[in-house]
Amino acid sequence: MLPNFASSSGASNSSRLLTLIAFVVMIVGLYFGRQVLIPLALAVVLAFLFSPVVGWLQKCRLGRVPAVLAVLLLALTIVGSLGWIVTDQLMQIVDQFPGYKSTLHDKIQAFRFPSGTRLKNATNAVNELGAELSAASEAAANKKSLAKSQTRPIPVQMSQPPANAGQYVKTIVGPLTGVLETTAMVIVFTLFMLVKREDLRNRFIRLIGDGQLTLVTQALDDASRRLSRYLLAQFLVNTAYGLLFGTASVLIGIPHALLWGVLAAVLRFIPYVGTPIAALFPIFMALAVFPGWHQAALIFGVFVVLEIVIANGVEPWLYGAHTGISSIAILVAAVFWATLWGPVGLILSTPLTVGLILMGRYVPHLSFLEVLLGDEAVLPVEAHFYQRLLALDQEEAREIAETYLKEKPIATFYDSVLIPALTLAEQDRHLNSLEPRTCAFISQSTRELIEELGERPENPSTEQPPVITDGESRSPEPDANAFSGTSVVCMPASDEADELVAIMAEQLLQRLGCEVRCLPVTNRANLVDAVPSDTPLVVLISALPPFSAGQARSLCRLLRARRPKVKIVLGVWGFEGGVAKAQERLESGCADQVATSLRQAISLLAGFKPSPHEDEPMRLKVHSDSA
């Protein structure tokens, strides 16, 4: 056996090493291949953005190529016109900036401290010391440079004007060569992707969809729909934001309002930091143009109001569900892609992260990407609740419970959260994974939470038609009149966990007006003797499987032998396989009815009606849709 374990461990380590090497190679490839990958990524994003518009034009009986050309021509016209206007306004700001010097000087002077204060004196001392050090260093540097100049001839370079028109154009356009090349590549890639969309899709399916045609088709449809809707919605939201921001700038009187609106719309594609940066420019312009502070305060207020309304209301409503990215993932992705690809990576960070999440959703080996980057709950509610109890964090566990109870009734919380959490605790306890202190804390915290919930009224907003389920059947929960004359005894099968669930059942039955009593687990040896023999009643045996199933069966048999007139409902909470599997495990005839949830048990208990003749046995009203 040892060689097998060694080989298995070696294979696992080798697989992890290969994964790490592949990850490093991918990062290096993304960095050094950015000259080609950046235009390609931009083209993919634009293709997803323009696809709905191209599809709409095709539905209007316009051919594929004319539709693509029309969309691209319209986009280039809009971008070119806005770029020309924005550049012209930027030049105007540069030309007018010297005229703002006096206003800015007055604003700076307003922030200066009064003379004679301790802070002012300390600041002056530091400034004087810095000036002396700077003067000394400049003198030493001048002395050294003078000595060198006396020993070496000083080369003189004379700038020559361009010899011809070609060199003049090269001098002007040279700095923009990289931008123009990237733009041309993006246009070509986008044109090709939009025209050959079906061909590229089929090739991609042929490449990775061999034997997984359904999965790949579903992944492509999901990616196309999610990205297209998200990008289109984000474009519309940011455009509306820019229009509102620019309009507010016009109304306030800030010059060059079109520039600030376009800047706000463009920079808002950058997560978190883009919008505040866009707001700083018009605020600075208001400070430079106007002598007072009123206009700057107004534009800042406009920024705050727009950001609160759009970021917290409009965006979650429009496309919050289309991204599926957690907040921390957006921040990390922005830093990661900005480090690799610069400002373009910052803009592309969210669409690229959405693509990674979709890959993690449909590629099994990359499922960790969806866990790390997605916004869906990583842990189920019951596991999260139990984990906080394991950490001895009662406050956060209660917060989880309170959050759940805002939308669901108490009975659902017991069945869906508290009982599964106790099941997890019982599994760990029987595996000796829990310390006695932790076990005691979990039991005590659960007991206190049950008592607290028993004292609060049911939230009317969470009331819903309860159901009992055994995997197939469903029936409504009875009202309080169904329990008139019914007496119930809740009995734990084995340990404290069974008792806690029995207390939950007692609490829910009392809410419905049932006469109910719960027996403590400390009296386990005399549980059957504590059941009255001369009163017609129903016994609910509480058992938390799988470890209490045997004790529950033994207790049921003992109760049947000593109290033959008692009707028995056996609750095996959360039993896998439902009622049918539970009855098979516990043997038929052991109990009158078997339930796997508290709601199901309550509905079954309502079916037991006391006979009008005391000598006759109690009748069981069996629901037609129950097991």
XYZ file of C-alpha atoms in Angstrom:
627
model
C 0.000 0.000 0.000
C 2.801 2.433 0.764
C 4.103 2.579 -2.814
C 0.587 3.377 -4.051
C 0.234 6.217 -1.570
C 3.669 7.508 -2.541
C 2.860 7.418 -6.235
C -0.488 9.128 -5.626
C 1.181 11.870 -3.589
C 3.863 12.304 -6.235
C 1.268 12.584 -9.003
C -0.653 15.194 -7.010
C 2.483 17.267 -6.408
C 3.425 16.982 -10.075
C -0.046 18.143 -11.130
C 0.155 21.157 -8.819
C 3.595 22.028 -10.154
C 2.380 21.829 -13.745
C -0.606 24.033 -12.870
C 1.696 26.606 -11.282
C 4.028 26.562 -14.276
C 1.092 26.962 -16.676
C -0.207 29.888 -14.613
C 3.187 31.634 -14.667
C 3.574 31.026 -18.404
C 0.103 32.459 -18.994
C 0.916 35.626 -17.020
C 4.190 36.081 -18.895
C 2.414 35.536 -22.207
C -0.243 38.105 -21.328
C 2.427 40.666 -20.505
C 4.775 40.192 -23.452
C 1.977 39.587 -25.940
C 0.047 42.703 -24.965
C 0.757 44.426 -28.286
C -1.511 41.880 -29.984
C -3.706 40.751 -27.068
C -4.891 44.249 -26.115
C -6.382 45.016 -29.569
C -7.830 41.510 -29.674
C -9.466 41.895 -26.256
C -10.831 45.317 -27.186
C -12.215 43.874 -30.403
C -13.928 41.025 -28.521
C -15.542 43.493 -26.131
C -16.691 45.746 -28.981
C -18.009 42.726 -30.883
C -20.161 41.734 -27.890
C -21.265 45.355 -27.519
C -22.224 45.824 -31.165
C -23.737 42.369 -31.741
C -27.248 43.288 -30.496
C -27.288 46.393 -32.721
C -26.068 44.421 -35.744
C -28.704 41.762 -35.057
C -31.418 44.423 -34.868
C -30.321 45.914 -38.206
C -30.388 42.454 -39.773
C -33.949 41.983 -38.576
C -34.726 45.203 -40.455
C -33.717 43.339 -43.656
C -30.234 44.832 -43.860
C -27.446 42.440 -44.877
C -24.748 41.315 -42.468
C -21.860 43.234 -44.060
C -23.836 46.498 -44.570
C -25.124 46.247 -40.978
C -21.612 45.778 -39.607
C -20.203 48.596 -41.710
C -23.041 50.919 -40.689
C -22.511 50.206 -36.972
C -18.744 50.660 -37.186
C -19.066 53.832 -39.277
C -21.554 55.300 -36.801
C -19.311 54.409 -33.859
C -16.217 55.904 -35.526
C -18.143 59.058 -36.423
C -19.354 59.561 -32.874
C -15.942 58.837 -31.348
C -14.129 61.019 -33.879
C -16.496 63.960 -33.417
C -16.341 63.788 -29.647
C -12.571 63.395 -29.781
C -12.217 66.471 -31.967
C -14.450 68.594 -29.723
C -12.800 67.368 -26.534
C -9.330 68.041 -27.917
C -10.366 71.560 -28.956
C -11.732 72.273 -25.481
C -8.568 70.911 -23.878
C -6.507 73.304 -25.974
C -8.748 76.166 -24.900
C -8.205 75.263 -21.238
C -4.435 75.221 -21.782
C -4.563 78.650 -23.430
C -6.781 80.135 -20.710
C -5.010 78.575 -17.750
C -2.625 81.541 -17.079
C -5.685 83.713 -16.531
C -6.805 81.487 -13.663
C -3.613 82.069 -11.703
C -4.925 84.895 -9.510
C -8.115 83.038 -8.559
C -6.184 79.906 -7.627
C -3.721 82.009 -5.684
C -6.563 83.488 -3.624
C -7.951 80.004 -2.925
C -4.554 78.790 -1.753
C -4.100 81.836 0.436
C -7.432 81.075 2.122
C -5.985 77.812 3.407
C -2.911 79.409 4.962
C -2.625 79.438 8.747
C -2.566 82.723 10.679
C 0.879 84.065 11.353
C 2.279 83.480 14.833
C 0.674 80.089 15.433
C 2.851 77.200 16.572
C 2.079 75.178 13.455
C 2.943 78.182 11.259
C 6.271 78.694 13.060
C 7.166 75.026 12.790
C 6.294 75.048 9.085
C 8.466 78.109 8.473
C 11.374 76.487 10.317
C 11.118 73.353 8.208
C 10.896 75.402 4.998
C 13.966 77.476 5.947
C 15.976 74.365 6.779
C 14.969 72.767 3.488
C 15.965 75.912 1.579
C 19.412 75.950 3.240
C 20.002 72.263 2.417
C 18.863 72.814 -1.155
C 21.156 75.815 -1.566
C 24.141 73.870 -0.217
C 23.544 70.940 -2.533
C 23.059 73.234 -5.552
C 26.356 75.050 -4.756
C 28.255 71.750 -4.581
C 26.704 70.590 -7.831
C 27.542 73.867 -9.590
C 31.126 73.673 -8.383
C 31.536 70.139 -9.678
C 29.939 70.943 -13.044
C 32.181 74.035 -13.407
C 35.274 71.915 -12.859
C 34.175 69.440 -15.513
C 33.318 72.170 -17.989
C 36.838 73.597 -17.718
C 38.393 70.279 -18.790
C 35.890 69.177 -21.419
C 34.462 70.998 -24.416
C 30.705 71.525 -24.239
C 28.940 69.835 -27.166
C 26.454 72.023 -28.950
C 23.431 70.525 -30.648
C 21.467 72.590 -33.092
C 17.938 71.614 -34.016
C 17.326 71.462 -37.699
C 13.934 72.068 -39.229
C 12.353 69.209 -41.202
C 13.818 68.964 -44.684
C 10.538 68.050 -46.391
C 6.836 67.495 -45.821
C 7.333 63.764 -45.119
C 9.656 64.428 -42.207
C 7.279 67.106 -40.901
C 4.357 64.662 -40.892
C 6.565 62.052 -39.204
C 7.475 64.526 -36.488
C 3.846 65.370 -35.795
C 2.334 61.876 -36.108
C 5.263 59.972 -34.575
C 4.070 60.052 -30.951
C 0.627 58.838 -32.068
C 1.895 55.884 -34.092
C 1.207 53.343 -31.335
C -2.329 54.608 -30.761
C -3.117 54.616 -34.468
C -1.753 51.093 -34.930
C -3.806 49.775 -31.993
C -6.927 51.536 -33.297
C -6.481 50.075 -36.773
C -6.007 46.565 -35.364
C -9.103 46.920 -33.177
C -11.212 48.053 -36.138
C -10.002 45.174 -38.328
C -10.503 42.563 -35.581
C -13.960 43.883 -34.718
C -15.021 43.944 -38.375
C -13.851 40.379 -38.883
C -15.520 39.090 -35.666
C -18.855 40.688 -36.487
C -18.904 39.516 -40.101
C -17.629 35.987 -39.353
C -19.445 35.547 -36.032
C -21.077 32.183 -36.851
C -17.908 30.840 -38.434
C -15.821 31.736 -35.382
C -18.442 30.210 -33.090
C -18.483 26.943 -35.047
C -14.698 26.760 -35.076
C -14.579 27.321 -31.339
C -17.157 24.577 -30.772
C -15.210 22.225 -33.045
C -12.009 23.009 -31.172
C -13.173 22.372 -27.608
C -16.653 20.881 -27.973
C -15.784 17.378 -29.111
C -18.118 15.176 -27.059
C -19.405 18.176 -25.080
C -21.563 19.896 -27.654
C -24.398 20.662 -25.232
C -22.093 22.071 -22.562
C -20.122 24.256 -24.974
C -23.274 25.559 -26.656
C -24.767 26.433 -23.301
C -21.541 28.157 -22.243
C -21.350 30.206 -25.442
C -24.999 31.248 -25.245
C -24.619 32.216 -21.591
C -21.402 34.150 -22.258
C -22.834 35.943 -25.284
C -26.060 36.879 -23.538
C -24.433 37.914 -20.258
C -21.603 39.941 -21.779
C -23.733 41.595 -24.454
C -26.398 42.674 -21.990
C -23.867 43.831 -19.445
C -21.755 45.828 -21.896
C -24.766 47.420 -23.570
C -26.310 48.303 -20.215
C -23.018 49.690 -18.926
C -22.580 51.773 -22.075
C -26.081 53.216 -21.769
C -25.713 53.917 -18.046
C -22.341 55.618 -18.468
C -23.628 57.656 -21.406
C -26.622 58.801 -19.380
C -24.299 59.610 -16.482
C -22.120 61.735 -18.753
C -25.145 63.571 -20.164
C -26.504 64.330 -16.696
C -23.110 65.407 -15.409
C -22.491 67.631 -18.445
C -25.976 69.144 -18.214
C -25.432 69.921 -14.535
C -22.119 71.598 -15.442
C -23.920 73.785 -17.992
C -26.597 74.792 -15.491
C -24.009 75.609 -12.826
C -22.021 77.658 -15.372
C -18.762 75.689 -15.433
C -16.951 76.199 -18.762
C -16.337 73.344 -21.202
C -19.256 71.258 -19.930
C -19.095 68.861 -22.904
C -15.535 67.927 -21.953
C -16.546 67.097 -18.374
C -19.525 65.051 -19.511
C -17.456 62.985 -21.949
C -14.717 62.557 -19.358
C -17.250 61.348 -16.765
C -18.750 58.838 -19.217
C -15.369 57.449 -20.302
C -13.691 57.292 -16.904
C -16.717 55.611 -15.389
C -15.698 52.438 -17.222
C -12.793 52.254 -14.746
C -14.049 50.549 -11.564
C -14.160 52.528 -8.324
C -11.569 55.229 -9.101
C -12.718 56.438 -12.515
C -15.751 58.448 -11.428
C -14.057 60.357 -8.556
C -11.188 61.274 -10.873
C -13.663 62.519 -13.483
C -15.373 64.675 -10.847
C -12.102 66.284 -9.731
C -11.534 68.075 -13.059
C -14.731 70.193 -13.129
C -14.354 70.860 -9.398
C -10.843 72.185 -10.029
C -12.126 74.229 -12.981
C -14.859 75.762 -10.781
C -12.230 76.701 -8.201
C -10.071 78.257 -10.906
C -12.819 80.230 -12.665
C -15.117 81.442 -9.891
C -13.943 83.561 -6.963
C -16.195 81.804 -4.428
C -16.745 78.201 -3.408
C -20.404 77.928 -4.357
C -19.995 76.419 -7.848
C -17.400 73.875 -6.710
C -19.701 72.746 -3.891
C -22.616 72.415 -6.322
C -20.747 70.240 -8.822
C -19.456 68.091 -5.962
C -23.032 67.672 -4.740
C -24.149 66.690 -8.238
C -21.413 64.052 -8.337
C -22.442 62.622 -4.945
C -26.153 62.493 -5.810
C -25.587 60.903 -9.227
C -23.196 58.325 -7.818
C -25.543 57.338 -5.000
C -28.565 57.033 -7.284
C -26.877 55.264 -10.192
C -24.376 53.083 -8.313
C -26.836 51.939 -5.644
C -30.102 51.970 -7.548
C -29.879 51.966 -11.321
C -26.857 49.714 -11.849
C -27.936 46.830 -9.561
C -31.387 46.977 -11.116
C -30.155 47.022 -14.715
C -27.147 44.732 -14.840
C -26.210 43.739 -11.322
C -27.299 40.169 -12.019
C -25.542 40.019 -15.402
C -21.982 40.283 -14.063
C -21.922 37.857 -11.156
C -18.637 39.342 -9.866
C -17.961 39.979 -6.207
C -16.839 43.457 -5.145
C -13.407 42.333 -4.000
C -12.938 40.454 -7.285
C -13.645 43.646 -9.260
C -10.998 45.497 -7.250
C -8.387 42.727 -7.544
C -9.109 42.286 -11.258
C -8.713 46.020 -11.844
C -5.282 46.012 -10.174
C -4.222 42.805 -11.963
C -5.175 43.865 -15.491
C -3.919 47.415 -14.979
C -0.534 46.011 -13.951
C -0.383 43.830 -17.061
C -1.935 46.084 -19.691
C -1.983 49.584 -18.214
C -5.022 51.886 -18.519
C -6.613 49.699 -21.208
C -6.451 46.726 -18.847
C -8.169 48.812 -16.201
C -11.082 49.488 -18.551
C -11.251 45.854 -19.706
C -10.933 44.352 -16.211
C -14.660 43.785 -15.618
C -15.513 42.168 -19.003
C -12.415 39.972 -18.813
C -13.309 38.876 -15.289
C -16.836 37.987 -16.413
C -15.275 35.757 -19.066
C -13.097 34.031 -16.464
C -16.122 33.386 -14.258
C -17.983 31.815 -17.168
C -14.984 29.601 -17.892
C -14.973 28.515 -14.257
C -18.684 27.768 -14.430
C -18.502 25.453 -17.436
C -14.949 24.035 -17.329
C -14.629 21.623 -14.357
C -10.867 22.111 -13.941
C -11.360 25.879 -13.706
C -14.262 25.827 -11.229
C -12.077 27.584 -8.666
C -12.367 30.764 -10.772
C -16.112 30.994 -10.139
C -15.572 30.401 -6.410
C -12.856 33.071 -6.184
C -14.418 35.703 -8.433
C -18.165 35.086 -8.358
C -20.678 36.846 -6.144
C -22.776 33.791 -5.364
C -22.698 32.473 -1.821
C -19.698 30.176 -1.434
C -21.127 28.433 1.630
C -24.763 27.379 2.042
C -26.586 29.197 4.817
C -26.565 26.181 7.132
C -22.841 25.606 6.606
C -22.112 29.309 7.134
C -24.170 29.303 10.341
C -22.408 26.197 11.641
C -18.981 27.575 10.697
C -19.552 30.675 12.808
C -20.574 28.483 15.744
C -17.375 26.485 15.246
C -15.481 29.767 15.466
C -17.340 30.535 18.743
C -18.801 33.628 17.075
C -22.325 33.721 18.417
C -22.974 37.285 17.277
C -22.337 36.637 13.588
C -24.265 33.365 13.758
C -27.230 35.319 15.090
C -26.825 37.879 12.301
C -27.037 35.049 9.749
C -30.196 33.803 11.444
C -31.744 37.268 11.554
C -30.986 37.874 7.882
C -32.631 34.583 6.940
C -35.668 35.230 9.152
C -36.343 38.556 7.423
C -37.522 36.606 4.373
C -38.496 33.188 5.753
C -40.692 32.009 8.651
C -39.283 30.380 11.769
C -40.371 26.870 10.743
C -38.449 27.159 7.477
C -35.406 28.430 9.362
C -35.530 25.389 11.624
C -35.906 22.926 8.742
C -33.468 24.556 6.322
C -30.765 26.036 8.556
C -30.786 25.018 12.210
C -31.443 21.274 11.849
C -28.862 20.851 9.015
C -26.334 22.784 11.139
C -26.990 20.445 14.074
C -26.560 17.489 11.711
C -23.131 18.777 10.698
C -22.226 19.224 14.353
C -23.338 15.680 15.177
C -21.251 14.271 12.336
C -18.150 16.095 13.570
C -18.846 15.106 17.164
C -19.082 11.395 16.351
C -15.847 11.688 14.388
C -14.171 13.224 17.473
C -13.453 16.402 15.503
C -14.958 18.736 18.077
C -13.598 19.687 21.461
C -15.998 19.367 24.418
C -15.899 23.131 24.865
C -17.000 23.676 21.255
C -19.768 21.079 21.551
C -21.088 22.766 24.686
C -20.945 26.183 23.004
C -22.875 24.969 19.934
C -25.573 23.334 22.067
C -25.941 26.292 24.401
C -26.021 28.854 21.561
C -28.619 26.831 19.669
C -30.762 26.429 22.765
C -30.640 30.173 23.494
C -31.545 30.994 19.892
C -34.544 28.622 19.993
C -35.763 30.166 23.256
C -35.383 33.653 21.835
C -37.301 32.758 18.676
C -40.035 31.193 20.786
C -40.694 34.541 22.460
C -40.981 36.607 19.288
C -44.141 36.819 17.174
C -44.166 35.481 13.666
C -43.262 38.086 11.054
C -46.376 38.540 8.868
C -44.236 39.400 5.843
C -42.602 35.963 5.967
C -45.803 33.956 6.306
C -46.341 31.684 3.349
C -48.364 28.530 2.730
C -46.199 25.913 4.473
C -45.802 22.525 2.842
C -44.723 19.076 3.792
C -42.432 17.337 1.401
C -41.072 13.870 1.125
C -39.537 14.490 -2.253
C -42.830 14.445 -4.123
C -45.868 15.153 -1.985
C -47.005 18.563 -0.838
C -49.886 19.483 1.481
C -50.808 22.637 3.357
C -49.906 23.079 7.004
C -52.943 22.884 9.315
C -54.298 25.783 11.286
C -54.763 25.912 15.066
C -58.248 24.298 14.920
C -56.711 21.090 13.624
C -55.096 20.491 17.025
C -58.176 20.892 19.199
C -58.211 18.006 21.668
C -54.839 16.639 20.515
C -52.160 16.097 23.156
C -48.564 15.612 22.010
C -45.410 14.506 23.820
C -42.074 15.285 22.133
C -39.427 12.720 23.000
C -35.706 12.842 22.071
C -34.330 9.565 20.767
C -30.730 9.745 21.905
C -28.816 12.873 22.818
C -29.006 16.628 23.266
C -29.233 17.337 19.537
C -32.424 15.276 19.358
C -33.753 17.191 22.352
C -33.052 20.538 20.667
C -35.100 19.539 17.628
C -37.848 18.264 19.929
C -37.908 21.713 21.578
C -38.296 23.277 18.125
C -41.266 20.999 17.428
C -42.769 21.836 20.832
C -42.431 25.531 20.097
C -44.082 25.315 16.667
C -46.947 23.191 18.017
C -47.559 25.628 20.871
C -47.839 28.438 18.321
C -50.706 26.472 16.754
C -52.469 26.032 20.095
C -51.551 22.389 20.596
C -51.189 20.905 24.075
C -47.605 19.681 23.971
C -44.869 18.649 26.401
C -41.185 17.972 25.713
C -39.306 15.355 27.731
C -35.665 16.131 28.621
C -32.861 13.875 27.430
C -31.465 13.691 30.973
C -34.351 11.348 31.830
C -33.641 9.060 28.871
C -33.761 5.830 30.929
C -37.327 6.601 32.007
C -38.627 8.271 28.864
C -41.258 5.629 28.160
C -42.405 5.599 31.788
C -42.939 9.377 31.577
C -45.557 8.875 28.857
C -49.078 8.700 30.411
C -50.908 5.462 29.779
C -54.485 6.546 30.443
C -54.633 9.601 28.205
C -55.014 9.360 24.434
C -52.100 11.218 22.946
C -49.495 11.265 20.188
C -45.759 10.841 20.746
C -43.317 12.577 18.434
C -39.903 10.883 18.582
C -37.129 13.248 17.508
C -34.084 11.626 15.898
C -31.259 13.362 14.068
C -29.851 10.812 11.590
C -27.766 8.935 10.892
C -26.505 8.249 14.417
C -29.874 8.347 16.222
C -31.777 6.128 13.796
C -31.003 2.906 15.703
C -31.916 4.423 19.080
C -35.121 5.823 17.579
C -36.136 2.386 16.296
C -35.448 0.781 19.679
C -37.368 3.496 21.528
C -40.255 3.182 19.105
C -40.483 -0.574 19.695
C -40.317 -0.139 23.459
C -42.994 2.523 23.379
C -45.196 0.345 21.172
C -44.868 -2.548 23.626
C -45.581 -0.549 26.787
C -48.079 1.993 25.398
C -50.008 0.185 22.647
C -52.750 2.841 22.440
C -50.283 5.678 21.811
C -49.931 6.901 18.257
C -46.315 7.450 17.190
C -44.863 9.884 14.691
C -41.165 9.282 14.135
C -39.212 12.309 12.963
C -35.906 11.474 11.286
C -34.893 15.008 10.414
C -33.339 15.614 7.035
C -33.088 11.910 6.191
C -31.551 11.431 2.749
C -33.998 9.837 0.363
C -37.145 11.163 2.020
C -39.893 9.278 3.816
C -39.722 6.151 1.663
C -36.054 5.553 2.443
C -36.614 6.379 6.105
C -39.437 3.832 6.417
C -37.271 1.219 4.733
C -34.426 1.916 7.150
C -36.622 1.944 10.267
C -38.772 -1.071 9.266
C -42.479 -0.754 8.525
C -44.808 -0.938 11.480
C -42.383 0.718 13.858
C -44.361 3.975 13.846
C -47.739 5.132 12.621
C -46.155 7.852 10.520
C -42.631 8.971 9.557
C -41.613 12.576 8.900
C -38.362 14.057 7.666
C -39.062 17.724 8.482
C -40.766 19.665 11.230
C -43.433 20.996 8.907
C -44.213 17.532 7.689
C -44.423 16.248 11.267
C -46.817 19.049 12.266
C -49.106 18.270 9.344
C -49.107 14.590 10.271
C -49.806 15.326 13.935
C -52.875 17.305 12.889
C -54.239 14.104 11.389
C -54.585 12.412 14.780
C -58.032 13.107 16.250
C -59.163 11.888 19.694
C -62.067 9.457 19.596
C -65.334 10.602 21.189
C -65.382 7.272 23.088
C -62.512 6.973 25.518
C -62.267 3.189 25.116
C -61.833 3.413 21.347
C -58.346 3.931 19.925
C -57.427 7.248 18.369
C -58.145 7.569 14.678
C -55.485 8.553 12.201
C -56.577 10.864 9.417
C -54.099 10.184 6.655
C -53.526 12.917 4.068
C -54.056 11.619 0.582
C -50.807 13.212 -0.570
C -48.632 12.183 2.340
C -46.463 9.112 2.570
